[in-house]
Coordinates of C-alpha atoms and ligand atoms in Angstrom, one line a residue:
X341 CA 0.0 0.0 0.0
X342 CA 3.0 2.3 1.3
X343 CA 4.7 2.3 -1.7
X344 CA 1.8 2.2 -3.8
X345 CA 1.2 5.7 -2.7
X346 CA 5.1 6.5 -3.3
X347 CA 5.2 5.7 -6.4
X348 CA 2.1 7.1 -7.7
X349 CA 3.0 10.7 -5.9
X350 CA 6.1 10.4 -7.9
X351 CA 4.4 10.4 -11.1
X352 CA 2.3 13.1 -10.4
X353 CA 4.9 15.3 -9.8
X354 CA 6.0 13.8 -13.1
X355 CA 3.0 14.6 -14.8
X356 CA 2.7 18.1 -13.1
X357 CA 6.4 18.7 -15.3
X358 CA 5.0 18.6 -18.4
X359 CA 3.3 22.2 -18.1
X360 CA 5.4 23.4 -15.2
X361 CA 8.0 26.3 -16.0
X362 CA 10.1 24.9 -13.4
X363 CA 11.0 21.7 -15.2
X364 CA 13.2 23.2 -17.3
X365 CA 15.5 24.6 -14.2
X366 CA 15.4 28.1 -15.8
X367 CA 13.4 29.3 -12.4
X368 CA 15.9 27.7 -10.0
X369 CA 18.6 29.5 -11.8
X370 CA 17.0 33.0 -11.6
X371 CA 17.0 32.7 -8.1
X372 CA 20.8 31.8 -8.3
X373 CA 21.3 34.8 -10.5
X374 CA 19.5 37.5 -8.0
X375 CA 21.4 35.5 -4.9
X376 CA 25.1 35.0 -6.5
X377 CA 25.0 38.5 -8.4
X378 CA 28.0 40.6 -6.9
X379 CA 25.5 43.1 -5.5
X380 CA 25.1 40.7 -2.6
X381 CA 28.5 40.5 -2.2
X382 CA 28.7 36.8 -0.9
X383 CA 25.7 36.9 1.5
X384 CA 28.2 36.8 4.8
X385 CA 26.3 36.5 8.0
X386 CA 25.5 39.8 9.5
X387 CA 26.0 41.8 5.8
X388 CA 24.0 43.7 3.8
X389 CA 24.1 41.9 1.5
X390 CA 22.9 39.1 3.4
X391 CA 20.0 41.4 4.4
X392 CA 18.7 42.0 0.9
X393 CA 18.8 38.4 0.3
X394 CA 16.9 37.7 3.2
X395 CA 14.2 40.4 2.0
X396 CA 14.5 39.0 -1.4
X397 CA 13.8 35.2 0.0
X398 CA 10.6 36.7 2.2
X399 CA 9.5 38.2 -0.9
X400 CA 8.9 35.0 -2.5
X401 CA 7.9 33.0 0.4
X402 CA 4.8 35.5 0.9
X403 CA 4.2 35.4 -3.0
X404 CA 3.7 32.0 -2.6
X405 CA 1.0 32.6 -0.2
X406 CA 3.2 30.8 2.5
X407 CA 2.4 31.6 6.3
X408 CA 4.8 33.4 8.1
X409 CA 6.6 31.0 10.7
X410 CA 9.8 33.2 12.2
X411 CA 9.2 35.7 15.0
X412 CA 8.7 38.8 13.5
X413 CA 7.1 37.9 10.1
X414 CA 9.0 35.1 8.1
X415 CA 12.2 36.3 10.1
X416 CA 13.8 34.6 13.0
X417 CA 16.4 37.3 14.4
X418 CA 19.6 35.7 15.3
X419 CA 22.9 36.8 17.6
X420 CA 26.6 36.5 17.0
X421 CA 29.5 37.5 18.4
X422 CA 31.6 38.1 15.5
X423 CA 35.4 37.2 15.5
X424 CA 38.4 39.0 13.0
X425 CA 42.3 38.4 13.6
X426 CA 44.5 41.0 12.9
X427 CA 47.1 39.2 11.7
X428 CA 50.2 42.0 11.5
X429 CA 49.4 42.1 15.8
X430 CA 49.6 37.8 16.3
X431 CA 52.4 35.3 16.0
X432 CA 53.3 32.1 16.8
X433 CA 56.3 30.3 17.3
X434 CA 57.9 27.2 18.1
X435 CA 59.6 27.7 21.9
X436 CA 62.3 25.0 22.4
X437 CA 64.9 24.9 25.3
X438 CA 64.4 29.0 25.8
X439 CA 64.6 29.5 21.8
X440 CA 62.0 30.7 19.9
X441 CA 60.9 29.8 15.8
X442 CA 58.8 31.5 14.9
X443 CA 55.7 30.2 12.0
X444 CA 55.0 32.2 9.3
X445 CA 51.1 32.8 9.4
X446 CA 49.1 31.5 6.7
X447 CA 52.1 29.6 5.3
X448 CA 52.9 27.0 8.0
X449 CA 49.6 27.4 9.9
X450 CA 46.9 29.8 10.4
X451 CA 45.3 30.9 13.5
X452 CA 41.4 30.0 13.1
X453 CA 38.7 32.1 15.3
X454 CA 36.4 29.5 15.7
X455 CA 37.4 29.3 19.4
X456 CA 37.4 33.3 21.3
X457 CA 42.2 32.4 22.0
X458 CA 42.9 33.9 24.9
X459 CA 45.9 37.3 24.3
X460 CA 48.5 35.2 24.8
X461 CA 49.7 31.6 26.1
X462 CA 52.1 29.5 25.9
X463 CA 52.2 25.3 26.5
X464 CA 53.6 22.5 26.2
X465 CA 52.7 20.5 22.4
X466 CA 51.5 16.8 22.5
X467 CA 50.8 14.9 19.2
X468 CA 47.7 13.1 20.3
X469 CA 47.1 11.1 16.9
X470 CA 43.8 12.0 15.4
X471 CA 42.3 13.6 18.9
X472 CA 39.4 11.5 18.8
X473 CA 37.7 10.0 21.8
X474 CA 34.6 7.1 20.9
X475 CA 33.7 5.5 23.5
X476 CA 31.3 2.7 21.4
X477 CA 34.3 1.5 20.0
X478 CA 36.9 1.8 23.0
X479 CA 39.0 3.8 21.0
X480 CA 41.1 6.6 22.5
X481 CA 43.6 8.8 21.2
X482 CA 43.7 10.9 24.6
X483 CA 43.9 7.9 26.8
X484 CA 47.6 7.4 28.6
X485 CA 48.8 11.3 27.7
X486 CA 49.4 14.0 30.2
X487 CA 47.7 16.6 28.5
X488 CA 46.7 18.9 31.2
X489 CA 47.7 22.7 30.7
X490 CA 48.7 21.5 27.0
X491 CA 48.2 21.9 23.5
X492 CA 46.9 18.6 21.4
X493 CA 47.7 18.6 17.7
X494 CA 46.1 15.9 16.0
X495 CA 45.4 15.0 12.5
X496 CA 41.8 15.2 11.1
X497 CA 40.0 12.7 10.4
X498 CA 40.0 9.3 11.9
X499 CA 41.2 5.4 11.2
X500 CA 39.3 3.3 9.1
X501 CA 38.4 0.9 12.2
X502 CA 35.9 3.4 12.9
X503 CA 32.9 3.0 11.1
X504 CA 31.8 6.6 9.1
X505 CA 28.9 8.1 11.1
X506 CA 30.2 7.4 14.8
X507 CA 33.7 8.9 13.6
X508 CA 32.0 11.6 11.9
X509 CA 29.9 12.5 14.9
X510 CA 33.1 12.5 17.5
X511 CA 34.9 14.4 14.9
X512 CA 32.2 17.6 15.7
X513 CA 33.8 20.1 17.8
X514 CA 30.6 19.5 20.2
X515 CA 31.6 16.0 21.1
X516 CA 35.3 16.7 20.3
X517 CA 35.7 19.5 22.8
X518 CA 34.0 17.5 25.7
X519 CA 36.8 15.1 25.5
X520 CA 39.4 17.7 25.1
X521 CA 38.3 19.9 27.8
X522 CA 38.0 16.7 30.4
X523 CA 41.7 15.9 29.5
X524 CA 42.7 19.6 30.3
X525 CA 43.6 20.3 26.8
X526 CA 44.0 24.4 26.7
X527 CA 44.4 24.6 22.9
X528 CA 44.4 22.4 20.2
X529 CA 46.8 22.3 16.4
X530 CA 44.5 20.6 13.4
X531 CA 46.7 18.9 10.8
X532 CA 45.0 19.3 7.3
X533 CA 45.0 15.6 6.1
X534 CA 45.8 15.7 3.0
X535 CA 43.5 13.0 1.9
X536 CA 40.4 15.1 3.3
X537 CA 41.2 18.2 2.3
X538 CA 38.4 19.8 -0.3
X539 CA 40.5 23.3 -1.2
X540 CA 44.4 23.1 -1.7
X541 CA 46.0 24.5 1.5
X542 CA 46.6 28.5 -0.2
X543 CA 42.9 28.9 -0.6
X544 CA 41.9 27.0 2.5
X545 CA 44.8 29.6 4.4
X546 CA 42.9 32.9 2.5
X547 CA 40.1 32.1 4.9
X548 CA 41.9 32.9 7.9
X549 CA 41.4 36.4 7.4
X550 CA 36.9 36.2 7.6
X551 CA 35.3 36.8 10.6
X552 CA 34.2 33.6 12.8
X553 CA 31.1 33.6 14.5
X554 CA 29.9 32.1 17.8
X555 CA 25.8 32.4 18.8
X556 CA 25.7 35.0 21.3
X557 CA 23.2 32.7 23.8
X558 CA 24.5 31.7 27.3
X559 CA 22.4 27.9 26.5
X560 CA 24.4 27.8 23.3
X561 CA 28.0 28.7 24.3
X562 CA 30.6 25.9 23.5
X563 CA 34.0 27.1 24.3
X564 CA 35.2 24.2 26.1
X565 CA 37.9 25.6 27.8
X566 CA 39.7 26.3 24.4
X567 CA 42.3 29.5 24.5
X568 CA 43.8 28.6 20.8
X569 CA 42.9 26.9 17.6
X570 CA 45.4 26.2 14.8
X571 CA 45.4 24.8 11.8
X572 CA 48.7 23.2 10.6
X573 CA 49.9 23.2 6.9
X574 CA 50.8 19.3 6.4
X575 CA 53.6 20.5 4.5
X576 CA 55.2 21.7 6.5
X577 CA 54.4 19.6 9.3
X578 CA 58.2 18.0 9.6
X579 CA 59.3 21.7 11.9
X580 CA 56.3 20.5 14.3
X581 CA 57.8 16.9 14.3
X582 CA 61.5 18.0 14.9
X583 CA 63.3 15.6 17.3
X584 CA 60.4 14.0 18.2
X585 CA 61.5 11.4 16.2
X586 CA 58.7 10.9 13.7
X587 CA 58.6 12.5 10.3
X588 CA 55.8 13.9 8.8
X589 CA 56.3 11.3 5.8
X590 CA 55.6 8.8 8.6
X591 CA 52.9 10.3 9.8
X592 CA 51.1 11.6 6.7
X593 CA 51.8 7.8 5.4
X594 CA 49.5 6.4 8.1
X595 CA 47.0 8.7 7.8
X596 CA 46.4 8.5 4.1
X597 CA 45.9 4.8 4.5
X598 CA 43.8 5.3 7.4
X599 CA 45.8 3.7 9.8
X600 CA 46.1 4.3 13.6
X601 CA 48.6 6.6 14.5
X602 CA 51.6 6.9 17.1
X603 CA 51.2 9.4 20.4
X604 CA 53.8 11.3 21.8
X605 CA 55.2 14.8 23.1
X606 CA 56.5 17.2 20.7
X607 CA 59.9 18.2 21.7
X608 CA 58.3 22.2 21.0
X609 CA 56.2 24.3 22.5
X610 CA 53.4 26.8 21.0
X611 CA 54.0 30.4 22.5
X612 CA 50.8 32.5 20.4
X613 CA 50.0 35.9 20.7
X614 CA 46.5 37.0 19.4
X615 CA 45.3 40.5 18.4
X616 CA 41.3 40.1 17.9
X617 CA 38.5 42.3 16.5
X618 CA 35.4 41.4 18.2
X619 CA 31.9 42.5 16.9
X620 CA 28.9 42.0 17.5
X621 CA 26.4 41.3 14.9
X622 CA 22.8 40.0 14.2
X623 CA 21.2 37.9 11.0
X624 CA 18.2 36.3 11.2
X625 CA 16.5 33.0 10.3
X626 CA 13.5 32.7 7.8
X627 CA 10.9 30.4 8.0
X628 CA 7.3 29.8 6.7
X629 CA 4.8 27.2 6.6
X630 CA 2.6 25.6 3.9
X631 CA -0.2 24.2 6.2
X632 CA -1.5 20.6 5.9
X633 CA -4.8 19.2 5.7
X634 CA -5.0 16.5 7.9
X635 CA -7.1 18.0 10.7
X636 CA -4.5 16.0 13.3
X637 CA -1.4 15.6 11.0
X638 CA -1.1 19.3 9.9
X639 CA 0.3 20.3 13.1
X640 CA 3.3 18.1 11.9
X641 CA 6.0 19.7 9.8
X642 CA 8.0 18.2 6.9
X643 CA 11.2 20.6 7.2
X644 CA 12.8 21.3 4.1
X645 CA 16.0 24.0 5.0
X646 CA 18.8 25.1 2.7
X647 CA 21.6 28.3 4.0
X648 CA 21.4 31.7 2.7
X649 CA 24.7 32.8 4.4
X650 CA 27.9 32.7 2.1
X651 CA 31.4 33.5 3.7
X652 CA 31.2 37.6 1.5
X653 CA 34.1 39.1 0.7
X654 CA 37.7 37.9 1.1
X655 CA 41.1 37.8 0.1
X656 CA 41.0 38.1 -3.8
X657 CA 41.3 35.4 -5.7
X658 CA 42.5 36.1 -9.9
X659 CA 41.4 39.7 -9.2
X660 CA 38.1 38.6 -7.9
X661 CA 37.3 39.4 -4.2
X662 CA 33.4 38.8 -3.9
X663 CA 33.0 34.8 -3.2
X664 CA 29.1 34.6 -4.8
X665 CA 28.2 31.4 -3.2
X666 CA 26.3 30.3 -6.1
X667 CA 26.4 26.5 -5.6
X668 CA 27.1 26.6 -1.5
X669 CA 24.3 27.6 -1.0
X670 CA 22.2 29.6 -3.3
X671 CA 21.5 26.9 -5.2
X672 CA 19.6 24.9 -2.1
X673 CA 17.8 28.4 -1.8
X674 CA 16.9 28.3 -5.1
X675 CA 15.6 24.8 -4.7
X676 CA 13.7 25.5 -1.8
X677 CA 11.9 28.3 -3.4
X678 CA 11.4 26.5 -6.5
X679 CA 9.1 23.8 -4.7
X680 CA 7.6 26.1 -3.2
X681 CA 6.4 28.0 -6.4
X682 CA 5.9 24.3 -8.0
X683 CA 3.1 23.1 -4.4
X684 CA 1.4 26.5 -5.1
X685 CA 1.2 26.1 -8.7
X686 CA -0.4 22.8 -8.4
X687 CA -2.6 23.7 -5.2
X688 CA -1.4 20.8 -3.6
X689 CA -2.9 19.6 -0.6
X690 CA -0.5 17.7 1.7
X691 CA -1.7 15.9 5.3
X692 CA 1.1 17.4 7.3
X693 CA 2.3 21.0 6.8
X694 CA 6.0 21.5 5.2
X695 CA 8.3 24.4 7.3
X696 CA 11.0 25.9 5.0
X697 CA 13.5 26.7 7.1
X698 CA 16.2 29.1 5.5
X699 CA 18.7 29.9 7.8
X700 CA 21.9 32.3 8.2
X701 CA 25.3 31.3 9.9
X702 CA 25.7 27.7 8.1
X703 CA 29.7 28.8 6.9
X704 CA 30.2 29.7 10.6
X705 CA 29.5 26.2 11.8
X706 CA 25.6 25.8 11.6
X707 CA 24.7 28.5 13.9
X708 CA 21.5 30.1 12.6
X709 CA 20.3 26.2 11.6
X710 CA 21.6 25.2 15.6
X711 CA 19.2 27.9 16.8
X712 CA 16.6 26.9 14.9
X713 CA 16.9 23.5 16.0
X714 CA 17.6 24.6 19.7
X715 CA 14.4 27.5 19.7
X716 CA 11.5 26.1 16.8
X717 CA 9.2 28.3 16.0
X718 CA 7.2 25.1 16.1
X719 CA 6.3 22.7 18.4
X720 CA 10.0 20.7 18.8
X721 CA 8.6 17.4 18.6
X722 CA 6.1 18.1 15.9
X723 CA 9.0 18.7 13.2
X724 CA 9.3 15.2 11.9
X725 CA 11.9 14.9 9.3
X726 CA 14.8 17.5 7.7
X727 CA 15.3 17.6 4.3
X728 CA 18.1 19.8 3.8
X729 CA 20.1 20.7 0.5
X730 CA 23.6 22.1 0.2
X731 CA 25.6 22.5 -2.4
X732 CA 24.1 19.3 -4.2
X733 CA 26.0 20.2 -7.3
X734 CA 24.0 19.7 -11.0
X735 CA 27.6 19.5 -13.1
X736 CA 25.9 16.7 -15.0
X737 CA 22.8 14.6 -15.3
X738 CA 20.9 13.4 -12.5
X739 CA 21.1 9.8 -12.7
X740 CA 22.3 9.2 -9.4
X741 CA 21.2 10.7 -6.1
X742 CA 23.7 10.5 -3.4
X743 CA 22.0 9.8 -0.1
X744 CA 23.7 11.2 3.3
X745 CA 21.8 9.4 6.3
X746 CA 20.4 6.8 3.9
X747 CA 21.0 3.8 6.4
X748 CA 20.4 5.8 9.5
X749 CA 16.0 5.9 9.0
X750 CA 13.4 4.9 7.1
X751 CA 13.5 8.2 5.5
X752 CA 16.4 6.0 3.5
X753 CA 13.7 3.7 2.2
X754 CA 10.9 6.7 1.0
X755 CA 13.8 7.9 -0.7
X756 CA 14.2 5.3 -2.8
X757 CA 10.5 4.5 -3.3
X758 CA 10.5 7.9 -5.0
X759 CA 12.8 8.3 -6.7
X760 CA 14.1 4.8 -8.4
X761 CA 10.6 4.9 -10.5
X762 CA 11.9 8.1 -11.6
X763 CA 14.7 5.6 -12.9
X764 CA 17.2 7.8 -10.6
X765 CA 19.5 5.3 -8.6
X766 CA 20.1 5.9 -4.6
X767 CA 23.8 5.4 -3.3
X768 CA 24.9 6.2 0.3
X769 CA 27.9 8.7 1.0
X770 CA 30.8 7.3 -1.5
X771 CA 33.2 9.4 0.5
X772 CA 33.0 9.3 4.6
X773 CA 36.0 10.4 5.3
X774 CA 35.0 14.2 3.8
X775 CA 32.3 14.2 6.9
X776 CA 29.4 15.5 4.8
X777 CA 26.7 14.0 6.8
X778 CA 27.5 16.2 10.2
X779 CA 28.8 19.7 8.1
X780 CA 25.2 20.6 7.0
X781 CA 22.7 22.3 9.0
X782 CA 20.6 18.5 9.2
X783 CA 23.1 18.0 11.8
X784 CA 21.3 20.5 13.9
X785 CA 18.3 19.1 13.4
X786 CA 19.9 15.5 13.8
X787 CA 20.9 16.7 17.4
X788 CA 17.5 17.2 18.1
X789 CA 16.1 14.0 17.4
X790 CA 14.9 14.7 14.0
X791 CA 15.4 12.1 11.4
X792 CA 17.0 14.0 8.6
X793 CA 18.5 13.3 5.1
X794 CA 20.9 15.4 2.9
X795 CA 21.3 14.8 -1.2
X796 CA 23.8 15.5 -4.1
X797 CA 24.1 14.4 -7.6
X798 CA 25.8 11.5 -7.7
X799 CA 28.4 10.0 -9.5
X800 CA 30.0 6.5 -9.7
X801 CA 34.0 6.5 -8.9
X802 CA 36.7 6.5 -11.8
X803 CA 33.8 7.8 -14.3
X804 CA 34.7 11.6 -15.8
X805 CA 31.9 12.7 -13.9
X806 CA 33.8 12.3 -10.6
X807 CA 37.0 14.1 -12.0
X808 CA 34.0 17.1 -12.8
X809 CA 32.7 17.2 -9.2
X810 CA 36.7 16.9 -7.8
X811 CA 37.5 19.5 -10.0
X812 CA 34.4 21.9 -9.1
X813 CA 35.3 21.3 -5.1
X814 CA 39.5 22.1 -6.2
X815 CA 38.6 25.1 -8.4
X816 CA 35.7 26.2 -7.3
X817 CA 34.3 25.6 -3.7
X818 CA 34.4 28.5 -1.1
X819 CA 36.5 30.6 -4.1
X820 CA 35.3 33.6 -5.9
X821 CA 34.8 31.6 -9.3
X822 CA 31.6 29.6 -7.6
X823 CA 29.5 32.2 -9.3
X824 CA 27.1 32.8 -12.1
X825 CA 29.4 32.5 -15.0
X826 CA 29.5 28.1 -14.2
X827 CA 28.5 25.9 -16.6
X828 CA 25.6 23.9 -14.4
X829 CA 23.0 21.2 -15.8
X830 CA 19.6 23.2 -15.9
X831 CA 17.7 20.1 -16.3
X832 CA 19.4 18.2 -13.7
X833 CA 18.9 21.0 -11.4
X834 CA 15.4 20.7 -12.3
X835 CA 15.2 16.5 -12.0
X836 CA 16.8 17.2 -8.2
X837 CA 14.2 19.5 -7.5
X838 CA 11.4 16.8 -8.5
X839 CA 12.8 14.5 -6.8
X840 CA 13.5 16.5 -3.0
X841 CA 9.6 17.8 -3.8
X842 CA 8.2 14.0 -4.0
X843 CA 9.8 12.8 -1.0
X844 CA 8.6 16.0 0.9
X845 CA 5.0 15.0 -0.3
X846 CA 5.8 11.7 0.2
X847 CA 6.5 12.1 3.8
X848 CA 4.1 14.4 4.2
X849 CA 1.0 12.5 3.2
X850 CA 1.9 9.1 4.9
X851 CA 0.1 8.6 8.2
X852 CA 3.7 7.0 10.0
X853 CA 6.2 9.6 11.2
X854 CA 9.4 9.1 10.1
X855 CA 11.5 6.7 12.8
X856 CA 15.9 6.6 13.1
X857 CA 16.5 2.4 12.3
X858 CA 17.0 0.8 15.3
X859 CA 20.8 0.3 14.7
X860 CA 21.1 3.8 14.1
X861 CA 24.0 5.6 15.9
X862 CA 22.3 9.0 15.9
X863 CA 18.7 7.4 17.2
X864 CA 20.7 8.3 20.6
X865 CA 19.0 12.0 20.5
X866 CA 15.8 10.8 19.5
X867 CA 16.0 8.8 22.9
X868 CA 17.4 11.6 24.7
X869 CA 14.5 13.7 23.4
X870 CA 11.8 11.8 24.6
Ligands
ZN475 ZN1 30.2 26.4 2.3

């Protein structure tokens, strides 16, 4: 009967494409074109041009005849505190034996603002492996080192022992940072591993120089103790090493296979000094409801969320100095409003009512979707699934959807249902060790107990359209050329955009809320919510 239903909602949205100016993608891209244009100057959190995107996306909603759903019309007001080095006032160096070397910023590491670093400090280094703690699988790289009053560097990532979603999860500075701060750790040094990294270490350095954000909420502070967070260039990871007696060829080795790694005190300290520009700075939210029918299920909510935010302007890239954002994430903007213009078109009646969330402060480390999550402007235990979409990437045709969370609920199996009569295959994550599944805002809504699924066009490995995608994430991700002058696949923009829609109905109009398997790691929240 279940999938009866599926499949026959599939092929009205189907059907509904014949007539439908959306099925050609031209409508999705004009939303790109308005979001990415240079006017909007990369959307950062807090900007103006963030604003007028925001107005612009409330424009749309409410010509859609959605209802408002924020807290002051379809906004949801939001507070930072907003963090800016200034570089020419920090340092670091290497202290040894009453000698100092010092690192040359944004060249052998770069001093990241995601944590607020204390002025100065000045501690003793331990190479702590890959700094993870998970309990499930006894594993722990902190367990046997004196790390009180010191600074961990460890590499990202994690060994292949670990299975994806449980490393994934303990690799979150969340869960990270409550194992770091019961060990004493004071400051930690991330090793780019090379294997993971999406952006060559140049571009990925450029970023130093954005403002980081923290939510300004006492209930959704996470410091943990931190007074300094640095990222290390693996290249030049062999001055860290120095008579430690491991080499970074050693090191990097293991850690490209996947293997476990060695533990041991770094014969250096880490003596920082760091000059900060603190601001604060408010963005908000948007939300807004297409109610249901149902006269008990409409006061459940399908949420379907995307980011507005971009990371604005930066460090110039081949002259270019406004990062547009197009694909990460106007495009899941686009997407969003899309199905919504495609439901009103069609009048269609759904049992439980569908929340677009569209939130701020995703580049910042999910903030606007983590306050969403944290303060609904629903009911919390009424929002029933997350459908969220970043960055999902049209470079060719849709023929595969890739799937993150697809083993984790039964939302896995509704995916499917809908979208293999569309003759569109479903494959889980092909790449784990890139954490997708916890660096989109479903994770907030993951945290929450929410059964939640995130999507990409998918590829199959060693075919040219994986060397498209790896070359898109190398050339163009979080650089200024992600902007409206791409080649992208209109249609299979469009085909995603079918497909995201029938599961929302999908899920919508079944009576069964959607459940977390039984063997799923992150059904732990769902628990914790109840
Ligand atoms: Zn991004």
């Amino acid at each position: 009967m279940r999938k009866l239903r599926w499949v026959a909602a599939g092929m009205f949205s189907l059907a509904l494409l014949a007539s439908d100016p959306g099925s050609d993608g031209k409508r999705w891209w004009s939303h790109i074109v308005y979001l990415a244009d240079d006017k909007l100057e990369g959307r950062n959190t807090g900007s103006e041009g963030y604003r007028k995107a925001a107005v612009y996306v409330a424009g749309e909603l409410e010509r859609a005849g959605l209802k408002p759903a924020g807290t002051s019309g379809y906004f949801q007001p939001v507070k930072f505190q907003s963090r800016e080095i200034v570089e020419e006032k920090s340092s670091l160096a290497l202290a040894r034996q009453g000698t100092a070397e010092p690192l040359t910023l944004g060249e052998d590491a770069a001093i990241s603002m995601r944590v607020d670093p204390a002025e100065s400090i000045e501690a003793p280094l331990v190479f702590a492996g890959y700094g993870l703690t998970v309990p499930e699988m006894k594993y722990d790289d902190l367990a046997g080192l004196d790390l009180r009053g010191k600074i961990a560097a460890y590499m990202s990532g994690g060994p292949a022992s670990i299975p994806g979603p449980l490393s994934s999860h303990y690799q979150s500075s969340d869960e990270r940072g409550k194992f770091l701060e019961r060990a004493g750790v004071v400051g930690t040094c991330t090793i780019m591993n090379p294997v993971a990294m999406d952006i060559p270490w140049a571009r990925a350095a450029l970023a130093r120089f954005q403002p980081s954000m923290s939510l300004d909420y006492p209930d959704l502070e996470e410091g943990f103790g931190q007074k300094l967070s640095v990222v290390i260039n693996p290249e030049h990871l062999d001055k860290w090493l120095a008579g430690s007696g491991h080499t970074s060829d050693e090191i990097l080795a293991l850690a490209k296979e996947r293997k476990p790694l060695p533990h041991f005190p770094l014969m250096s300290g880490l003596k920082a000094r760091v000059a900060v520009k603190r601001t604060e700075v408010e963005s908000p939210n948007l939300a807004a409801i297409l109610p249901g029918s149902d006269p008990k299920l409409k006061d459940e909510y399908v949420v379907l969320s995307a980011h507005l935010d971009h990371v604005g302007v930066g460090r110039p890239i081949n002259g270019d100095s406004i990062y547009n954002g197009a694909m990460d994430d106007a495009s899941g903007v686009a997407t969003l409003l899309d199905i919504v213009e495609r439901l009103h078109a069609g009048k269609t009646k759904l049992r439980r009512s569908v929340l677009f969330v569209v939130v701020t402060g995703e580049e910042k480390g999910l903030l606007g979707s983590r306050y969403f999550a944290a303060h609904p402007t629903v009911k919390p235990d009424a929002m029933v699934a997350d459908l969220n979409v970043d960055m999902f990437l049209p470079l060719f045709p849709l023929r595969i959807l890739t799937v993150y969370g697809l083993a984790e609920s039964d939302l896995g199996r509704e995916v499917r249902a809908v979208a293999e009569p569309m003759g569109i295959q479903i494959q889980a994550d092909q790449e784990p060790q890139r954490n997708i599944f916890i660096r989109s805002d479903q994770y907030s809504f993951i945290r929450q107990g929410v059964p939640s699924l995130m999507f990409k066009v998918g590829f199959e490995k060693g075919t040219p359209e994986e060397a498209t995608a790896k070359k898109w994430l190398q050339e163009r991700y979080h650089a200024p050329s992600d902007d409206i002058h791409q080649p992208v696949d209109l249609k299979a923009a469009a085909d995603f955009d079918t497909v995201v829609m029938a599961l929302a109905e999908a899920v919508a109009n079944q009576t069964a809320r959607p459940r977390w398997n039984d063997n799923s790691f992150f059904r732990r929240f769902a628990e914790h919510a109840d």
